Amino acid sequence: MSNSDLNPQEKHQAYKTGYRFGLKGRSLSQIPSQIRGNTQLRSLYDEGWHEAQQEIKAGGQHFKTQYIRHRVSWILMTALAGIITAYLIIQSRYDAPTEQETNPTEMTDAPISKLKPLHTNWESMDSSSLNLLSDQERQSLSVTHLARPVIPKQAISSFNQPLDVRLYNGHNKQQVFSAGERLPKYVRQLVFEVDRDELDPPIALTVRWLWQRQLMQSQTWPAGPSIIMSKQSLFSAQQGNWDIEILDPSGQVIYLYQFNYVQ
C-alpha cells in the first residue's frame, strides 16, 4: 500500500499502536508487520511510541517531585479539620443550656453566650502546598475556563493579489492538511505558513486563530519577510471548528482557512 492510499483511520491506528506498545514497555523494534512495510505508518508508530515513553518518564519525575508536597498538604488539611472539629465540640459544651435555662418559668434576662467566630489566617499558608496539579495539567484545564474574546464572523473582502497558504503538522512537516479537513487527535501542534513573496506592494499581515470563534492568539508581521509562520498548540478540550483568518493592515479579513479538530 502506498502512502497516498492511506486514510486518516489507518494513520490514527498506527499512532495508537505505537503509543500502546510504548506504555506496555515493548521495544521499538516490535512493530507489527502491516505497519513495518509502510514508511508513513512506521513514522506515526515511532511518534506514538516515543510520546508514550516521554509521558512515562514525565509521570515518574512528577511522582518523585510532587509526592512530599502532596503528603504535606494533606497532613495540613487533616490537622486543620481536626482542630476545627475539636474547637466546635468544646465550644458546644460551654454553650449547652442548663436545666434552669430550659425551664420557661424560670427564664432570666442573662444573654446566652455566642459562639465566637473562628478566624483562620489562610493568607499565611503556602498556596503551593495546596496546588496538586502540574503545570501541564493546569494549562490543559485553562483552555476551556479562561475568558477569551469572541470574534463575530466577518465577510471576506476582495483581495486580488496572490497569497499561498499551507497548514501542516508541527511535529511532521510532511503531513499537510487541506482546508475543511478533520484533523486526527494525535496532532498536537499546527503550523500555518503564508507565502506573500508576490505581494506588490508588500503589506503587513495579521494571522489569528479562533476556536469556536474564541480568539486563541493573534500575531502581526510587518512588511518584509516573504514567508511567515504561525504556530498553535492543540489540546483534547479544543475539539470542534477552527478558523484561521488573515487580516490586512486595515483589519479586514482577506483570507479564511477552516478545519475541524477530532469531531
mmCIF file of C-alpha atoms in Angstrom:
data_model
loop_
_atom_site.group_PDB
_atom_site.id
_atom_site.type_symbol
_atom_site.label_atom_id
_atom_site.label_comp_id
_atom_site.label_asym_id
_atom_site.label_seq_id
_atom_site.Cartn_x
_atom_site.Cartn_y
_atom_site.Cartn_z
ATOM 1 C CA MET A 1 0.000 0.000 0.000
ATOM 2 C CA SER A 2 1.406 3.378 -0.985
ATOM 3 C CA ASN A 3 1.374 6.433 1.280
ATOM 4 C CA SER A 4 -1.248 8.123 -0.904
ATOM 5 C CA ASP A 5 -3.710 5.209 -0.312
ATOM 6 C CA LEU A 6 -3.708 5.676 3.454
ATOM 7 C CA ASN A 7 -6.783 7.088 5.136
ATOM 8 C CA PRO A 8 -6.856 9.050 8.431
ATOM 9 C CA GLN A 9 -8.160 5.995 10.321
ATOM 10 C CA GLU A 10 -5.128 3.879 9.349
ATOM 11 C CA LYS A 11 -2.766 6.716 10.307
ATOM 12 C CA HIS A 12 -4.509 7.152 13.659
ATOM 13 C CA GLN A 13 -4.410 3.375 14.277
ATOM 14 C CA ALA A 14 -0.658 3.281 13.595
ATOM 15 C CA TYR A 15 -0.069 6.117 16.065
ATOM 16 C CA LYS A 16 -2.284 4.450 18.709
ATOM 17 C CA THR A 17 -0.488 1.110 18.255
ATOM 18 C CA GLY A 18 2.907 2.730 18.841
ATOM 19 C CA TYR A 19 1.556 4.641 21.859
ATOM 20 C CA ARG A 20 0.010 1.483 23.371
ATOM 21 C CA PHE A 21 3.158 -0.608 22.799
ATOM 22 C CA GLY A 22 5.246 2.149 24.386
ATOM 23 C CA LEU A 23 3.057 2.132 27.510
ATOM 24 C CA LYS A 24 3.323 -1.667 27.734
ATOM 25 C CA GLY A 25 7.134 -1.451 27.700
ATOM 26 C CA ARG A 26 7.651 -3.149 24.359
ATOM 27 C CA SER A 27 10.744 -2.263 22.372
ATOM 28 C CA LEU A 28 10.614 -0.044 19.313
ATOM 29 C CA SER A 29 11.590 -2.968 17.097
ATOM 30 C CA GLN A 30 8.442 -4.948 17.985
ATOM 31 C CA ILE A 31 6.431 -3.277 15.237
ATOM 32 C CA PRO A 32 3.539 -5.140 13.545
ATOM 33 C CA SER A 33 4.258 -6.352 10.029
ATOM 34 C CA GLN A 34 1.387 -4.380 8.473
ATOM 35 C CA ILE A 35 2.945 -1.154 9.774
ATOM 36 C CA ARG A 36 6.611 -2.010 9.151
ATOM 37 C CA GLY A 37 6.051 -2.183 5.394
ATOM 38 C CA ASN A 38 4.773 1.404 5.065
ATOM 39 C CA THR A 39 7.078 4.374 5.616
ATOM 40 C CA GLN A 40 4.392 6.814 6.793
ATOM 41 C CA LEU A 41 2.701 4.308 9.112
ATOM 42 C CA ARG A 42 6.087 3.367 10.575
ATOM 43 C CA SER A 43 6.808 7.059 11.202
ATOM 44 C CA LEU A 44 3.469 7.516 13.019
ATOM 45 C CA TYR A 45 4.114 4.309 15.027
ATOM 46 C CA ASP A 46 7.526 5.677 16.113
ATOM 47 C CA GLU A 47 5.961 9.035 17.068
ATOM 48 C CA GLY A 48 3.329 7.344 19.236
ATOM 49 C CA TRP A 49 5.925 5.064 20.874
ATOM 50 C CA HIS A 50 8.230 7.990 21.753
ATOM 51 C CA GLU A 51 5.360 10.062 23.132
ATOM 52 C CA ALA A 52 4.387 7.176 25.434
ATOM 53 C CA GLN A 53 7.986 6.933 26.654
ATOM 54 C CA GLN A 54 8.071 10.677 27.350
ATOM 55 C CA GLU A 55 4.819 10.512 29.305
ATOM 56 C CA ILE A 56 6.078 7.560 31.363
ATOM 57 C CA LYS A 57 9.292 9.439 32.125
ATOM 58 C CA ALA A 58 7.432 12.653 32.940
ATOM 59 C CA GLY A 59 4.994 10.750 35.171
ATOM 60 C CA GLY A 60 7.807 9.192 37.172
ATOM 61 C CA GLN A 61 9.552 12.519 37.629
ATOM 62 C CA HIS A 62 6.291 14.180 38.614
ATOM 63 C CA PHE A 63 5.639 11.485 41.235
ATOM 64 C CA LYS A 64 9.108 11.904 42.754
ATOM 65 C CA THR A 65 8.983 15.705 42.946
ATOM 66 C CA GLN A 66 5.352 16.092 43.973
ATOM 67 C CA TYR A 67 4.921 13.228 46.458
ATOM 68 C CA ILE A 68 6.301 15.047 49.513
ATOM 69 C CA ARG A 69 4.389 18.239 48.718
ATOM 70 C CA HIS A 70 1.134 16.309 48.294
ATOM 71 C CA ARG A 71 1.660 14.494 51.576
ATOM 72 C CA VAL A 72 2.365 17.736 53.431
ATOM 73 C CA SER A 73 -0.743 19.407 52.016
ATOM 74 C CA TRP A 74 -2.977 16.510 53.055
ATOM 75 C CA ILE A 75 -1.448 16.423 56.545
ATOM 76 C CA LEU A 76 -2.041 20.181 56.931
ATOM 77 C CA MET A 77 -5.639 19.915 55.775
ATOM 78 C CA THR A 78 -6.336 16.896 58.003
ATOM 79 C CA ALA A 79 -4.791 18.612 61.036
ATOM 80 C CA LEU A 80 -6.784 21.779 60.355
ATOM 81 C CA ALA A 81 -10.030 19.807 60.081
ATOM 82 C CA GLY A 82 -9.248 18.070 63.383
ATOM 83 C CA ILE A 83 -8.573 21.393 65.139
ATOM 84 C CA ILE A 84 -11.837 22.903 63.868
ATOM 85 C CA THR A 85 -13.827 19.819 64.930
ATOM 86 C CA ALA A 86 -12.290 19.792 68.419
ATOM 87 C CA TYR A 87 -12.929 23.531 68.828
ATOM 88 C CA LEU A 88 -16.616 23.165 67.880
ATOM 89 C CA ILE A 89 -17.110 20.235 70.261
ATOM 90 C CA ILE A 90 -15.526 22.110 73.197
ATOM 91 C CA GLN A 91 -17.408 25.306 72.424
ATOM 92 C CA SER A 92 -20.737 23.477 72.138
ATOM 93 C CA ARG A 93 -20.276 22.056 75.661
ATOM 94 C CA TYR A 94 -19.731 25.531 77.110
ATOM 95 C CA ASP A 95 -22.771 26.853 75.271
ATOM 96 C CA ALA A 96 -25.103 23.982 76.198
ATOM 97 C CA PRO A 97 -28.205 25.332 78.083
ATOM 98 C CA THR A 98 -28.559 24.404 81.780
ATOM 99 C CA GLU A 99 -31.703 22.944 83.330
ATOM 100 C CA GLN A 100 -32.725 26.409 84.619
ATOM 101 C CA GLU A 101 -32.326 27.933 81.142
ATOM 102 C CA THR A 102 -34.527 25.252 79.592
ATOM 103 C CA ASN A 103 -37.359 25.831 82.118
ATOM 104 C CA PRO A 104 -39.748 28.527 80.706
ATOM 105 C CA THR A 105 -40.991 29.528 84.166
ATOM 106 C CA GLU A 106 -37.513 30.421 85.402
ATOM 107 C CA MET A 107 -36.090 32.218 82.389
ATOM 108 C CA THR A 108 -33.708 35.061 83.198
ATOM 109 C CA ASP A 109 -32.561 38.043 81.179
ATOM 110 C CA ALA A 110 -28.975 36.819 81.094
ATOM 111 C CA PRO A 111 -27.883 36.605 77.425
ATOM 112 C CA ILE A 112 -26.857 33.256 76.065
ATOM 113 C CA SER A 113 -23.161 33.198 75.173
ATOM 114 C CA LYS A 114 -22.443 33.399 71.492
ATOM 115 C CA LEU A 115 -20.157 31.110 69.603
ATOM 116 C CA LYS A 116 -17.051 33.115 68.832
ATOM 117 C CA PRO A 117 -16.098 33.077 65.185
ATOM 118 C CA LEU A 118 -13.090 31.028 64.239
ATOM 119 C CA HIS A 119 -10.532 33.109 62.349
ATOM 120 C CA THR A 120 -8.076 31.230 60.218
ATOM 121 C CA ASN A 121 -5.211 33.054 58.624
ATOM 122 C CA TRP A 122 -5.417 31.467 55.196
ATOM 123 C CA GLU A 123 -3.039 34.060 53.785
ATOM 124 C CA SER A 124 -0.208 32.689 55.928
ATOM 125 C CA MET A 125 -0.498 29.263 54.321
ATOM 126 C CA ASP A 126 1.745 28.461 51.378
ATOM 127 C CA SER A 127 -0.510 28.377 48.320
ATOM 128 C CA SER A 128 1.836 25.928 46.587
ATOM 129 C CA SER A 129 1.139 23.336 49.282
ATOM 130 C CA LEU A 130 -2.469 23.161 48.066
ATOM 131 C CA ASN A 131 -1.519 23.031 44.419
ATOM 132 C CA LEU A 132 -1.989 19.410 43.369
ATOM 133 C CA LEU A 133 -1.826 19.945 39.583
ATOM 134 C CA SER A 134 1.219 20.066 37.370
ATOM 135 C CA ASP A 135 1.872 22.967 35.000
ATOM 136 C CA GLN A 136 0.820 20.871 32.010
ATOM 137 C CA GLU A 137 -2.453 19.830 33.694
ATOM 138 C CA ARG A 138 -3.281 23.418 34.629
ATOM 139 C CA GLN A 139 -2.577 24.570 31.080
ATOM 140 C CA SER A 140 -4.902 21.936 29.619
ATOM 141 C CA LEU A 141 -7.721 22.801 32.040
ATOM 142 C CA SER A 142 -7.336 26.535 31.434
ATOM 143 C CA VAL A 143 -8.183 26.108 27.760
ATOM 144 C CA THR A 144 -11.927 25.925 28.419
ATOM 145 C CA HIS A 145 -12.052 28.046 31.603
ATOM 146 C CA LEU A 146 -10.196 31.199 30.615
ATOM 147 C CA ALA A 147 -12.405 34.056 29.455
ATOM 148 C CA ARG A 148 -11.476 34.772 25.852
ATOM 149 C CA PRO A 149 -12.927 37.395 23.496
ATOM 150 C CA VAL A 150 -15.467 36.133 20.976
ATOM 151 C CA ILE A 151 -14.888 37.485 17.464
ATOM 152 C CA PRO A 152 -18.009 37.841 15.266
ATOM 153 C CA LYS A 153 -17.690 36.329 11.821
ATOM 154 C CA GLN A 154 -16.749 38.902 9.192
ATOM 155 C CA ALA A 155 -17.295 38.950 5.477
ATOM 156 C CA ILE A 156 -14.162 38.280 3.440
ATOM 157 C CA SER A 157 -13.117 41.354 1.495
ATOM 158 C CA SER A 158 -11.819 41.053 -2.059
ATOM 159 C CA PHE A 159 -8.065 40.625 -2.337
ATOM 160 C CA ASN A 160 -6.733 40.436 -5.870
ATOM 161 C CA GLN A 161 -3.103 39.628 -5.066
ATOM 162 C CA PRO A 162 -1.567 36.113 -4.853
ATOM 163 C CA LEU A 163 -1.393 34.566 -1.385
ATOM 164 C CA ASP A 164 -0.323 30.940 -0.903
ATOM 165 C CA VAL A 165 -1.013 29.191 2.436
ATOM 166 C CA ARG A 166 -0.176 25.785 3.890
ATOM 167 C CA LEU A 167 -1.260 24.069 7.133
ATOM 168 C CA TYR A 168 0.823 21.144 8.402
ATOM 169 C CA ASN A 169 1.655 19.085 11.498
ATOM 170 C CA GLY A 170 4.233 20.866 13.636
ATOM 171 C CA HIS A 171 5.863 17.504 14.503
ATOM 172 C CA ASN A 172 5.760 16.157 10.935
ATOM 173 C CA LYS A 173 6.224 18.800 8.244
ATOM 174 C CA GLN A 174 5.319 16.320 5.513
ATOM 175 C CA GLN A 175 1.782 15.886 6.902
ATOM 176 C CA VAL A 176 -0.107 18.697 5.158
ATOM 177 C CA PHE A 177 -3.829 19.268 5.761
ATOM 178 C CA SER A 178 -6.427 20.566 3.321
ATOM 179 C CA ALA A 179 -8.966 23.277 4.104
ATOM 180 C CA GLY A 180 -12.088 21.822 5.716
ATOM 181 C CA GLU A 181 -10.311 18.594 6.713
ATOM 182 C CA ARG A 182 -10.974 16.796 10.019
ATOM 183 C CA LEU A 183 -7.675 16.553 11.921
ATOM 184 C CA PRO A 184 -6.886 13.422 13.992
ATOM 185 C CA LYS A 185 -6.481 13.608 17.770
ATOM 186 C CA TYR A 186 -2.768 12.789 17.783
ATOM 187 C CA VAL A 187 -1.968 16.157 16.152
ATOM 188 C CA ARG A 188 -0.806 18.412 18.998
ATOM 189 C CA GLN A 189 0.733 21.354 17.145
ATOM 190 C CA LEU A 190 -0.085 23.088 13.867
ATOM 191 C CA VAL A 191 1.949 25.436 11.687
ATOM 192 C CA PHE A 192 0.186 27.862 9.326
ATOM 193 C CA GLU A 193 2.576 29.034 6.637
ATOM 194 C CA VAL A 194 1.812 32.021 4.401
ATOM 195 C CA ASP A 195 3.849 32.853 1.290
ATOM 196 C CA ARG A 196 3.481 36.531 0.379
ATOM 197 C CA ASP A 197 6.503 36.788 -1.910
ATOM 198 C CA GLU A 198 4.486 38.110 -4.852
ATOM 199 C CA LEU A 199 2.589 40.833 -2.978
ATOM 200 C CA ASP A 200 3.094 44.205 -4.658
ATOM 201 C CA PRO A 201 3.493 46.367 -2.729
ATOM 202 C CA PRO A 202 4.428 44.357 0.412
ATOM 203 C CA ILE A 203 1.993 44.879 3.284
ATOM 204 C CA ALA A 204 1.768 43.870 6.943
ATOM 205 C CA LEU A 205 -0.431 40.854 7.648
ATOM 206 C CA THR A 206 -2.135 39.609 10.821
ATOM 207 C CA VAL A 207 -2.876 35.915 11.451
ATOM 208 C CA ARG A 208 -5.368 34.992 14.152
ATOM 209 C CA TRP A 209 -6.569 31.575 15.352
ATOM 210 C CA LEU A 210 -10.164 31.186 16.533
ATOM 211 C CA TRP A 211 -11.680 28.135 18.206
ATOM 212 C CA GLN A 212 -15.494 28.242 18.241
ATOM 213 C CA ARG A 213 -14.963 31.935 17.338
ATOM 214 C CA GLN A 214 -12.991 32.457 20.574
ATOM 215 C CA LEU A 215 -9.710 34.264 19.954
ATOM 216 C CA MET A 216 -6.830 31.946 20.889
ATOM 217 C CA GLN A 217 -3.988 34.059 19.502
ATOM 218 C CA SER A 218 -3.283 36.938 17.094
ATOM 219 C CA GLN A 219 0.085 37.927 15.630
ATOM 220 C CA THR A 220 1.066 40.637 13.152
ATOM 221 C CA TRP A 221 4.044 40.508 10.767
ATOM 222 C CA PRO A 222 5.293 43.774 9.231
ATOM 223 C CA ALA A 223 6.017 44.033 5.527
ATOM 224 C CA GLY A 224 9.312 42.294 4.898
ATOM 225 C CA PRO A 225 9.785 38.515 5.161
ATOM 226 C CA SER A 226 8.244 36.683 2.208
ATOM 227 C CA ILE A 227 7.193 33.661 4.299
ATOM 228 C CA ILE A 228 5.543 33.938 7.720
ATOM 229 C CA MET A 229 4.718 31.027 10.024
ATOM 230 C CA SER A 230 2.221 30.957 12.901
ATOM 231 C CA LYS A 231 2.200 28.053 15.391
ATOM 232 C CA GLN A 232 -0.717 26.869 17.559
ATOM 233 C CA SER A 233 -0.839 24.071 20.148
ATOM 234 C CA LEU A 234 -3.912 21.834 20.341
ATOM 235 C CA PHE A 235 -5.468 20.154 23.410
ATOM 236 C CA SER A 236 -8.134 17.476 23.737
ATOM 237 C CA ALA A 237 -10.543 20.072 25.142
ATOM 238 C CA GLN A 238 -10.324 22.122 21.932
ATOM 239 C CA GLN A 239 -12.351 19.806 19.722
ATOM 240 C CA GLY A 240 -14.645 21.362 17.146
ATOM 241 C CA ASN A 241 -14.445 24.046 14.477
ATOM 242 C CA TRP A 242 -11.347 26.217 13.992
ATOM 243 C CA ASP A 243 -10.906 29.328 11.835
ATOM 244 C CA ILE A 244 -7.600 30.832 10.734
ATOM 245 C CA GLU A 245 -8.045 34.364 9.429
ATOM 246 C CA ILE A 246 -5.586 36.617 7.606
ATOM 247 C CA LEU A 247 -6.189 40.357 8.035
ATOM 248 C CA ASP A 248 -4.787 43.296 6.089
ATOM 249 C CA PRO A 249 -3.440 46.467 7.808
ATOM 250 C CA SER A 250 -6.961 47.945 7.965
ATOM 251 C CA GLY A 251 -8.278 44.921 9.906
ATOM 252 C CA GLN A 252 -10.270 43.444 7.015
ATOM 253 C CA VAL A 253 -10.371 39.644 6.653
ATOM 254 C CA ILE A 254 -8.786 38.824 3.292
ATOM 255 C CA TYR A 255 -8.402 35.060 3.727
ATOM 256 C CA LEU A 256 -10.249 32.384 5.743
ATOM 257 C CA TYR A 257 -8.941 28.858 6.386
ATOM 258 C CA GLN A 258 -11.240 26.432 8.264
ATOM 259 C CA PHE A 259 -10.731 22.940 9.693
ATOM 260 C CA ASN A 260 -12.268 20.608 12.283
ATOM 261 C CA TYR A 261 -10.296 19.054 15.140
ATOM 262 C CA VAL A 262 -11.240 15.448 16.083
ATOM 263 C CA GLN A 263 -15.051 15.858 15.888
#
